[in-house]
Coordinates of C-alpha atoms and ligand atoms in Angstrom, one line a residue:
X25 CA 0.0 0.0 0.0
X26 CA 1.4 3.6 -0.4
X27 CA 0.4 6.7 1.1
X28 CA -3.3 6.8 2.9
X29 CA -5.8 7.5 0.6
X30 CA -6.7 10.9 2.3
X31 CA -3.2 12.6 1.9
X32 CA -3.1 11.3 -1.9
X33 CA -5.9 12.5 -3.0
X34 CA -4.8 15.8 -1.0
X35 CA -2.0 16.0 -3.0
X36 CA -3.9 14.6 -6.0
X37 CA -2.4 11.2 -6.3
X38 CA -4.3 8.4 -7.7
X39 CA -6.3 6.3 -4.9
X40 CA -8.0 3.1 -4.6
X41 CA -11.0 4.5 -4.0
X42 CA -12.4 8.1 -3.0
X43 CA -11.4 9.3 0.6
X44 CA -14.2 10.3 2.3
X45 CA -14.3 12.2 6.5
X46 CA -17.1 14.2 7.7
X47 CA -17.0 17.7 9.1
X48 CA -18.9 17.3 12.4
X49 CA -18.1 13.5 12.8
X50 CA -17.6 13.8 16.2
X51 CA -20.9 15.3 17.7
X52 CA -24.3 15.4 19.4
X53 CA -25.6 12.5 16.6
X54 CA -24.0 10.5 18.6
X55 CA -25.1 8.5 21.5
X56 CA -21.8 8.1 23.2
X57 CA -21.0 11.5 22.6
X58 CA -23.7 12.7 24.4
X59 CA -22.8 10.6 27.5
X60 CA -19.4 12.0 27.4
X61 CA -21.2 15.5 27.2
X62 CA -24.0 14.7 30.1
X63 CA -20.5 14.2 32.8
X64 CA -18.2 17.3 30.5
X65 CA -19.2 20.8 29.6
X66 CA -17.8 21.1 26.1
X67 CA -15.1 23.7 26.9
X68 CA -13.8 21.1 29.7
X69 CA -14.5 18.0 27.6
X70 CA -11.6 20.1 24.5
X71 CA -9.1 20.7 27.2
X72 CA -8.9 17.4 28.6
X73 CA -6.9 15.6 25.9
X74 CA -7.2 12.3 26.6
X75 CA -11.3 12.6 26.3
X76 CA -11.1 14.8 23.1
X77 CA -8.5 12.5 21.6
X78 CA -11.0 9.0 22.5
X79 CA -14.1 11.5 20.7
X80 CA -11.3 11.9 17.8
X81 CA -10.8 8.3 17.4
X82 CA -14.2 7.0 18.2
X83 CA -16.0 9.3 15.5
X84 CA -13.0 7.6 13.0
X85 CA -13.1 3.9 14.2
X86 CA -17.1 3.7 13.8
X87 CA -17.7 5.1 10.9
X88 CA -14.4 4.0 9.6
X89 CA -13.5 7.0 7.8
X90 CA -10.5 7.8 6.1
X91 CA -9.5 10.6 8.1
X92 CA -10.1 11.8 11.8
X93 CA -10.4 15.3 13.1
X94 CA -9.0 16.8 16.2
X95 CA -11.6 17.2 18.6
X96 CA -11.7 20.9 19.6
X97 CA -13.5 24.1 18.2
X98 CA -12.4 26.6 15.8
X99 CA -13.7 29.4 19.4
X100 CA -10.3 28.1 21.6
X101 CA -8.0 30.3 20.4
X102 CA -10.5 33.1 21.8
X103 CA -10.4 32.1 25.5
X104 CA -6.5 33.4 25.9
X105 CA -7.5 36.1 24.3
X106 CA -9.3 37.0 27.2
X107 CA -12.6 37.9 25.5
X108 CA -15.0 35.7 27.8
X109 CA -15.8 32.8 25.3
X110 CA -18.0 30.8 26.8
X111 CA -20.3 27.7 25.7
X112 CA -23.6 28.2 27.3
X113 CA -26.1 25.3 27.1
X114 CA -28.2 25.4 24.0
X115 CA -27.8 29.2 23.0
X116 CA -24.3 28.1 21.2
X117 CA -21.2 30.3 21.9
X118 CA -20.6 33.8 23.7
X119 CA -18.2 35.9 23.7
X120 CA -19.0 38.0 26.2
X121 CA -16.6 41.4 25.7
X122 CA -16.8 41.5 22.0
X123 CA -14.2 43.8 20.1
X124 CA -15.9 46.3 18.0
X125 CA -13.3 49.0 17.9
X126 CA -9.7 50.1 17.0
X127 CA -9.4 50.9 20.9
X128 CA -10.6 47.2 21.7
X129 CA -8.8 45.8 18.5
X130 CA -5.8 47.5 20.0
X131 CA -6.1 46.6 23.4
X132 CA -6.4 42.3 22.5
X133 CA -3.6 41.0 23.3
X134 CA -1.3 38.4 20.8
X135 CA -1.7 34.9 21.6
X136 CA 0.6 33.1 23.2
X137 CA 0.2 29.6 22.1
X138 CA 1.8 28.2 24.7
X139 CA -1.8 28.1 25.9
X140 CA -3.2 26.0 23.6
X141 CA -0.7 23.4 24.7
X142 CA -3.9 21.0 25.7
X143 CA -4.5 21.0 22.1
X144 CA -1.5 19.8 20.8
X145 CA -1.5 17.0 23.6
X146 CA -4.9 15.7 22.1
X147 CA -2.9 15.6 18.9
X148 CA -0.2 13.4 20.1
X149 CA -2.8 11.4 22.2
X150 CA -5.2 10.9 18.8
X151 CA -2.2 10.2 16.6
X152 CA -0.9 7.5 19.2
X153 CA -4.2 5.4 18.4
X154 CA -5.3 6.4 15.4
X155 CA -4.6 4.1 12.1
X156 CA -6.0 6.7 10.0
X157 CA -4.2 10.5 8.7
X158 CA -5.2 13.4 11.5
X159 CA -6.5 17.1 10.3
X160 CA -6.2 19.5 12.4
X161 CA -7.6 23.0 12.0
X162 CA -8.6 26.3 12.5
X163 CA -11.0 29.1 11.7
X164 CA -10.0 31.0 8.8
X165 CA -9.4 34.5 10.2
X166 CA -13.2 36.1 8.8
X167 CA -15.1 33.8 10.4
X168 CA -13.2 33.9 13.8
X169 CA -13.9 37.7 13.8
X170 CA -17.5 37.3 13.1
X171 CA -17.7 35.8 16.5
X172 CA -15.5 38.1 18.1
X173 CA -17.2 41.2 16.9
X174 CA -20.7 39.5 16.9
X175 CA -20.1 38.5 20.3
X176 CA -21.8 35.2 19.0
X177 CA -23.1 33.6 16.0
X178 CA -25.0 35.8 13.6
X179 CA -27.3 35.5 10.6
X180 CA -26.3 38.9 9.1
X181 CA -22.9 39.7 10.3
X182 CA -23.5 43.5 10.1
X183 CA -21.4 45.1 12.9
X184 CA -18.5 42.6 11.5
X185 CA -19.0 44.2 7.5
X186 CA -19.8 47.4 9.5
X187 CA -16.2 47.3 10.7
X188 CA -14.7 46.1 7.6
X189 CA -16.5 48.6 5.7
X190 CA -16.0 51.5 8.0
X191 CA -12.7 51.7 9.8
X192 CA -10.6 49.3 7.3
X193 CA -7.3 50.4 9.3
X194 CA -8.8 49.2 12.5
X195 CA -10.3 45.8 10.7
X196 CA -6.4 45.1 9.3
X197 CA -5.0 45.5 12.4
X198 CA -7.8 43.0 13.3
X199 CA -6.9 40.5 10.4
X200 CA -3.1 40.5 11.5
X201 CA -3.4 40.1 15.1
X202 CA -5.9 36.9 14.2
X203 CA -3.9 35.6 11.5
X204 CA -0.3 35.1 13.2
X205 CA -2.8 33.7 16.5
X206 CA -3.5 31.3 14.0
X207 CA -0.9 30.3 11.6
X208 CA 1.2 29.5 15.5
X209 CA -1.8 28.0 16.5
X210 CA -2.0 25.7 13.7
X211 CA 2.0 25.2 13.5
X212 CA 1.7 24.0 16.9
X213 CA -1.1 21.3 15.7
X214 CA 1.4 20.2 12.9
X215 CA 4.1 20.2 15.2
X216 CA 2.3 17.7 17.5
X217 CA 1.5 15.5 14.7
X218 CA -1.4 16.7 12.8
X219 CA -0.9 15.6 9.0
X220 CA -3.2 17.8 7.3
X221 CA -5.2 21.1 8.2
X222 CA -8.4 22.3 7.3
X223 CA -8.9 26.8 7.6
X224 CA -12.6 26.9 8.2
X225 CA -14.2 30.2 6.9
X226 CA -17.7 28.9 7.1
X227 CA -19.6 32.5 7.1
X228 CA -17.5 34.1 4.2
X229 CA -20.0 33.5 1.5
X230 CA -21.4 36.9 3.0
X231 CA -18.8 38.7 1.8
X232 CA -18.8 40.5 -1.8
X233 CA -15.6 39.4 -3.7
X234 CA -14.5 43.1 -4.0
X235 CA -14.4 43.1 -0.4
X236 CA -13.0 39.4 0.2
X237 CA -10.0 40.3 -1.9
X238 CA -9.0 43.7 -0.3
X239 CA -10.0 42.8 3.3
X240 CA -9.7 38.9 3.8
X241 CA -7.5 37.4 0.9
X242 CA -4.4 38.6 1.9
X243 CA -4.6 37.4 5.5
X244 CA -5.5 34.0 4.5
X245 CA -2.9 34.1 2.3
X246 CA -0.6 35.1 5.1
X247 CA -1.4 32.4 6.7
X248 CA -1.1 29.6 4.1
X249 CA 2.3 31.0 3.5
X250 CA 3.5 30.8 7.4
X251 CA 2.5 27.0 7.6
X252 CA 5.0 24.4 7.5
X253 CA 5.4 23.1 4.3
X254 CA 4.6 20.2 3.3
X255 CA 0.9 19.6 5.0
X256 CA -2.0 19.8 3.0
X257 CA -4.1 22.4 3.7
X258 CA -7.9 22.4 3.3
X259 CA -9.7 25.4 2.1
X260 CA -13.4 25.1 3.4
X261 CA -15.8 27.7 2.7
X262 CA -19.7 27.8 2.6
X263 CA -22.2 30.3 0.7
X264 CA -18.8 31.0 -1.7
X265 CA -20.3 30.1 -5.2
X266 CA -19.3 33.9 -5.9
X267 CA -15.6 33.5 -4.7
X268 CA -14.2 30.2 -5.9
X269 CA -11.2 32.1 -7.7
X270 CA -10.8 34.3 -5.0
X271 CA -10.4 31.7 -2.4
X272 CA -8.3 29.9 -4.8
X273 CA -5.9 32.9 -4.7
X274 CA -5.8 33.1 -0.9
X275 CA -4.6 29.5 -1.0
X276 CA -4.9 26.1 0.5
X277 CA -4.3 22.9 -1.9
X278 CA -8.0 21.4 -1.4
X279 CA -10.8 23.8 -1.8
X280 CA -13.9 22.8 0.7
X281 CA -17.5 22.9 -0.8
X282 CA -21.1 23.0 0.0
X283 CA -23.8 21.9 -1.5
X284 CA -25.3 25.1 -3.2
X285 CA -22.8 24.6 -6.2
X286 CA -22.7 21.8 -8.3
X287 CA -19.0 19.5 -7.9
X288 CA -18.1 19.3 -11.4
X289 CA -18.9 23.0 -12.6
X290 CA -17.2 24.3 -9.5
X291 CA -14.0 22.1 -10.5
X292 CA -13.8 23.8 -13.6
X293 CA -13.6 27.5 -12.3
X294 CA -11.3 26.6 -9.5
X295 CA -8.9 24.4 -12.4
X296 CA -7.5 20.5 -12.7
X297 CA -4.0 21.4 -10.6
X298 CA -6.3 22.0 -7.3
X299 CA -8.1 19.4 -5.3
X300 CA -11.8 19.7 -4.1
X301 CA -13.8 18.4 -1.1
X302 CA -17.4 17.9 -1.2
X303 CA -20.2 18.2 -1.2
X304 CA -23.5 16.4 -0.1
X305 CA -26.0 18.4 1.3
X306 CA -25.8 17.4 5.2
X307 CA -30.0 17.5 5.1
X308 CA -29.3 14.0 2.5
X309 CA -28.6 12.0 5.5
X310 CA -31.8 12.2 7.3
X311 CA -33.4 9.9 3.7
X312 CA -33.7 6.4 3.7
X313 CA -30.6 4.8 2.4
X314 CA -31.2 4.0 -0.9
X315 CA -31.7 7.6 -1.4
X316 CA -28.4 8.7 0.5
X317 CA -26.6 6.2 -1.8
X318 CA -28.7 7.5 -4.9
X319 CA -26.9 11.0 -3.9
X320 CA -23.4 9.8 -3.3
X321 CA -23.4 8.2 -6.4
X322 CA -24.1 11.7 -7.8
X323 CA -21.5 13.2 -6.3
X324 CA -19.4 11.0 -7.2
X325 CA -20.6 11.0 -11.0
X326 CA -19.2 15.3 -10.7
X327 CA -16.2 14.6 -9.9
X328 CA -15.7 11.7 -12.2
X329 CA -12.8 9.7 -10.4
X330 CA -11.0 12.4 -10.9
X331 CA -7.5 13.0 -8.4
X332 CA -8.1 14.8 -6.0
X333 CA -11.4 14.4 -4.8
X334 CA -12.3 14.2 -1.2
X335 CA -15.2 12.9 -0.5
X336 CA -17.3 15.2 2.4
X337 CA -20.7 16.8 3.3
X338 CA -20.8 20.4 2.1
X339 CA -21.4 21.3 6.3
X340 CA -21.2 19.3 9.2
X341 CA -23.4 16.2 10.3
X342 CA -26.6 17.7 11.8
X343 CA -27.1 16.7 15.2
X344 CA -30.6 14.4 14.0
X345 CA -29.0 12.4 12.0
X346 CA -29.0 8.5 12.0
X347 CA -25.7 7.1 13.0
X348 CA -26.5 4.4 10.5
X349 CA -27.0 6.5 8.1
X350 CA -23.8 8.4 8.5
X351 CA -22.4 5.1 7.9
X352 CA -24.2 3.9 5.3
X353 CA -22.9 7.4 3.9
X354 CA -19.6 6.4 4.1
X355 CA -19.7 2.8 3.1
X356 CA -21.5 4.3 -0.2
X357 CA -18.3 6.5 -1.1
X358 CA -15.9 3.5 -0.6
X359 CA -18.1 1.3 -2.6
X360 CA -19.6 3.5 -5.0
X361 CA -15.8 4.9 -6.1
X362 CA -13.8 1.5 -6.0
X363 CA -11.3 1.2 -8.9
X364 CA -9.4 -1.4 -7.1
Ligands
1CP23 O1 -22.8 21.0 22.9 C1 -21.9 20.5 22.4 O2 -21.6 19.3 22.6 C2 -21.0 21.3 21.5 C3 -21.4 21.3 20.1 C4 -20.1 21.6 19.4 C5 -19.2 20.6 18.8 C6 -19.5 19.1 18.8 C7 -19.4 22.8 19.3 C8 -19.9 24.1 19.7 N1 -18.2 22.6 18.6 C9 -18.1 21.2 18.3 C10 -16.9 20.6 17.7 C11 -16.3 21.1 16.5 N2 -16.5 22.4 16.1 C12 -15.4 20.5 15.7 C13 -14.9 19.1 16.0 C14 -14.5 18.1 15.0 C15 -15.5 17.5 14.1 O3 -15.8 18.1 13.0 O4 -15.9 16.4 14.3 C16 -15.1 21.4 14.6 C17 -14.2 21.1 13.4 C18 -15.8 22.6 14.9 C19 -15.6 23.8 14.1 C20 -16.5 24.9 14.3 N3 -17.0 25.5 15.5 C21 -17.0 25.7 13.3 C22 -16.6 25.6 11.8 C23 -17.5 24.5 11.2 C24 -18.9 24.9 11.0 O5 -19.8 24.3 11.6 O6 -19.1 25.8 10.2 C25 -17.9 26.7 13.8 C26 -18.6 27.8 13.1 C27 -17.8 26.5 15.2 C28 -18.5 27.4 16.2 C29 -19.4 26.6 17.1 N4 -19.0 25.8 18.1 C30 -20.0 25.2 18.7 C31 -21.2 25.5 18.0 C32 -22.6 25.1 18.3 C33 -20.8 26.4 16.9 C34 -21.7 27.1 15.9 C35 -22.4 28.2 16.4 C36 -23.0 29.1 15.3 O7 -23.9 28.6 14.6 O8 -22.6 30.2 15.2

C-alpha cells in the first residue's frame, strides 16, 4: 500500500478509492458522545486531551473514515484572548466582551500559544491510536472575527461588514493580530502530529468578492504561506459560489464545498492542478438509504474519479441524523468509487 488514501488525494495522487471524513463527525448524533457531554461541559471536555483524543478516534473507528479530526472548536484560540468565550447550554457560543473598535482591536492581546498546549497534547494522544491521517484546524481568520465582533453567531454579520466597511485600518490591524494567533496555532497542531489542516471560513459566502480580496484574501494568504510546508491544507468555505477564484488565490491545496454549487462546474472555475472536497447536502442524511446512496453516487458522478477528490458533506453532520445512516454514507463513497 502507499500513502493513505486521504493525503493522496490531497496531494492529487491516484487512490483506490475516493477518501471520504465528515465535518462534524464527532458530535451530538451520537449516543456516546452525548454521554461524554451529560459528565463534560464542552469547553472542559476540549481541554482534557485524553477525552477529546477518544471523541477523535471514536468518531473515526465507527464510521471507519478515512481521516479523523482533532476534537476541539475553531472558538479556543478566543479564551487566551481574554474575551470571555463561553459555551452556554443550548444558545451556542458567547463571547462576552466583544471587540468592536480600534481601541478594543488595540487593546487584544497576541496569543501566546503556549496556551493551547492542551491541544496539541490531544494531537499526540489521537495520533498515538489512530490508524487513520489526523486534520487539524482552525477558523479562517473572517469567520473567527464574526464571532468576536458578533459577540456570538449571527445570521447577518452587520457590525463585522460594518467594521470592515467602516474603519478598514482598525479591521487590518484585526486580520493581523488573528492571522499570526492562527498560523502559530496551527503550527503548533502540525508540530504535535497533525498531517493535514483544514482553515474553516464557514460565514465568508457573506462577503462581496470586491471586499474578500481587499479585506480577507491577503490574511488568508498570510497564513497559508506561514505554515509548514509540506501539509495539506484544506480550504473550506460555505455560501462561496461567488468566490471560488478568489479563495483559490488566498490559497490552500483542497478547496472545501457546499452543497449550493454543483461539484463538477465548481471544479472547472477553481482548475485541474487544485483538489476539491465535497459536497452532499448534510439534510441527505436524514433519507432512507437508498436515497443517501442515490446521492453519493451523484456526487461522485461530478467529480468523475477524478484525483483529487475528497469525498465530504458540504457542512457538518446535523445533530438528527442516524448514526447508521452516516455510515451507510460512508460505506456508499468506498463502494460506489472503488477502482481497485
Ligand atoms: O454542545 C456540544 O456538545 C457542543 C457542540 C459543538 C461541537 C461538537 C461545538 C460548539 N463545537 C463542536 C466541535 C467542533 N467544532 C469540531 C470538531 C471536530 C469535528 O468536526 O468532528 C469542529 C471542526 C468545529 C468547528 C466549528 N465550530 C465551526 C466551523 C465548522 C462549521 O460548523 O461551520 C464553527 C462555526 C464553530 C462554532 C461553534 N462551536 C459550537 C457551535 C454550536 C458552533 C456554531 C455556532 C453558530 O452557529 O454560530
Amino acid at each position: 500500500m502507499g500513502a493513505a488514501p486521504f493525503l493522496a488525494a490531497c496531494r492529487r495522487e491516484p487512490t483506490a478509492h475516493t477518501p471520504v471524513w465528515l465535518m462534524r463527525q464527532a458530535g451530538r448524533y451520537q449516543p456516546e458522545y452525548r454521554a461524554i457531554r451529560a459528565r463534560l461541559g464542552f469547553l472542559e471536555l476540549c481541554k482534557t486531551p485524553e477525552v477529546a483524543a477518544e471523541v477523535t478516534v471514536m468518531a473515526a473507528e465507527q464510521l471507519g473514515v478515512d481521516a479523523a479530526i482533532l476534537f476541539a472548536d475553531i472558538l479556543l484560540v478566543l479564551e487566551p484572548l481574554g474575551v470571555g468565550l463561553e459555551f452556554a447550554a443550548g444558545d451556542g457560543p458567547v463571547i462576552h466582551r466583544p471587540v468592536r473598535d480600534a481601541a478594543a482591536i488595540d487593546a487584544l492581546p497576541e496569543l501566546d500559544v503556549a496556551a493551547m498546549a492542551y491541544v496539541a497534547d490531544t494531537v499526540r494522544a489521537a495520533r498515538a491510536a489512530l490508524k487513520v491521517p489526523l486534520i487539524g484546524f482552525a477558523a479562517a481568520p473572517f469567520t473567527l472575527a464574526s464571532y468576536l465582533v458578533e459577540g456570538g453567531g449571527s445570521r447577518d454579520w452587520l457590525r463585522t461588514k460594518g467594521l470592515m466597511q467602516s474603519d478598514p485600518g482598525a479591521w487590518r490591524a484585526l486580520m493581523e493580530k488573528l492571522a499570526r494567533a492562527l498560523a502559530a496555532y496551527l503550527n503548533l497542531q502540525i508540530d504535535a502530529g497533525a498531517q493535514a489542516v483544514q482553515l474553516f471560513d464557514s460565514w465568508v459566502g457573506c462577503l462581496a468578492p470586491d471586499d474578500y480580496r481587499a479585506h480577507v484574501l491577503p490574511h488568508v494568504r498570510a497564513i497559508v504561506g506561514a505554515l509548514r510546508p509540506g501539509v495539506p491544507v484544506i480550504h473550506f468555505g460555505t455560501g462561496t459560489a461567488g468566490l471560488l477564484e478568489c479563495q483559490r488565490a488566498a490559497g490552500g491545496d483542497v478547496i472545501g464545498l457546499d452543497w449550493r454549487v454543483d461539484l463538477d462546474a465548481a471544479w472547472a472555475r477553481l482548475g485541474d492542478d487544485i483538489g476539491v472536497q465535497g459536497n452532499l447536502d448534510p439534510v441527505a442524511l436524514l433519507a432512507p438509504i437508498p436515497e443517501i446512496r442515490r446521492r453519493v453516487a451523484a456526487v461522485l458522478g461530478q467529480a468523475g474519479g477524478r484525483r483529487g477528490h475528497v469525498f465530504n458533506l458540504g457542512h457538518g453532520v446535523l445533530q438528527q441524523t442516524p448514526v447508521d445512516h452516516v455510515r451507510a454514507c460512508v460505506d456508499a463513497v468506498h463502494e460506489l468509487s472503488s477502482r481497485a
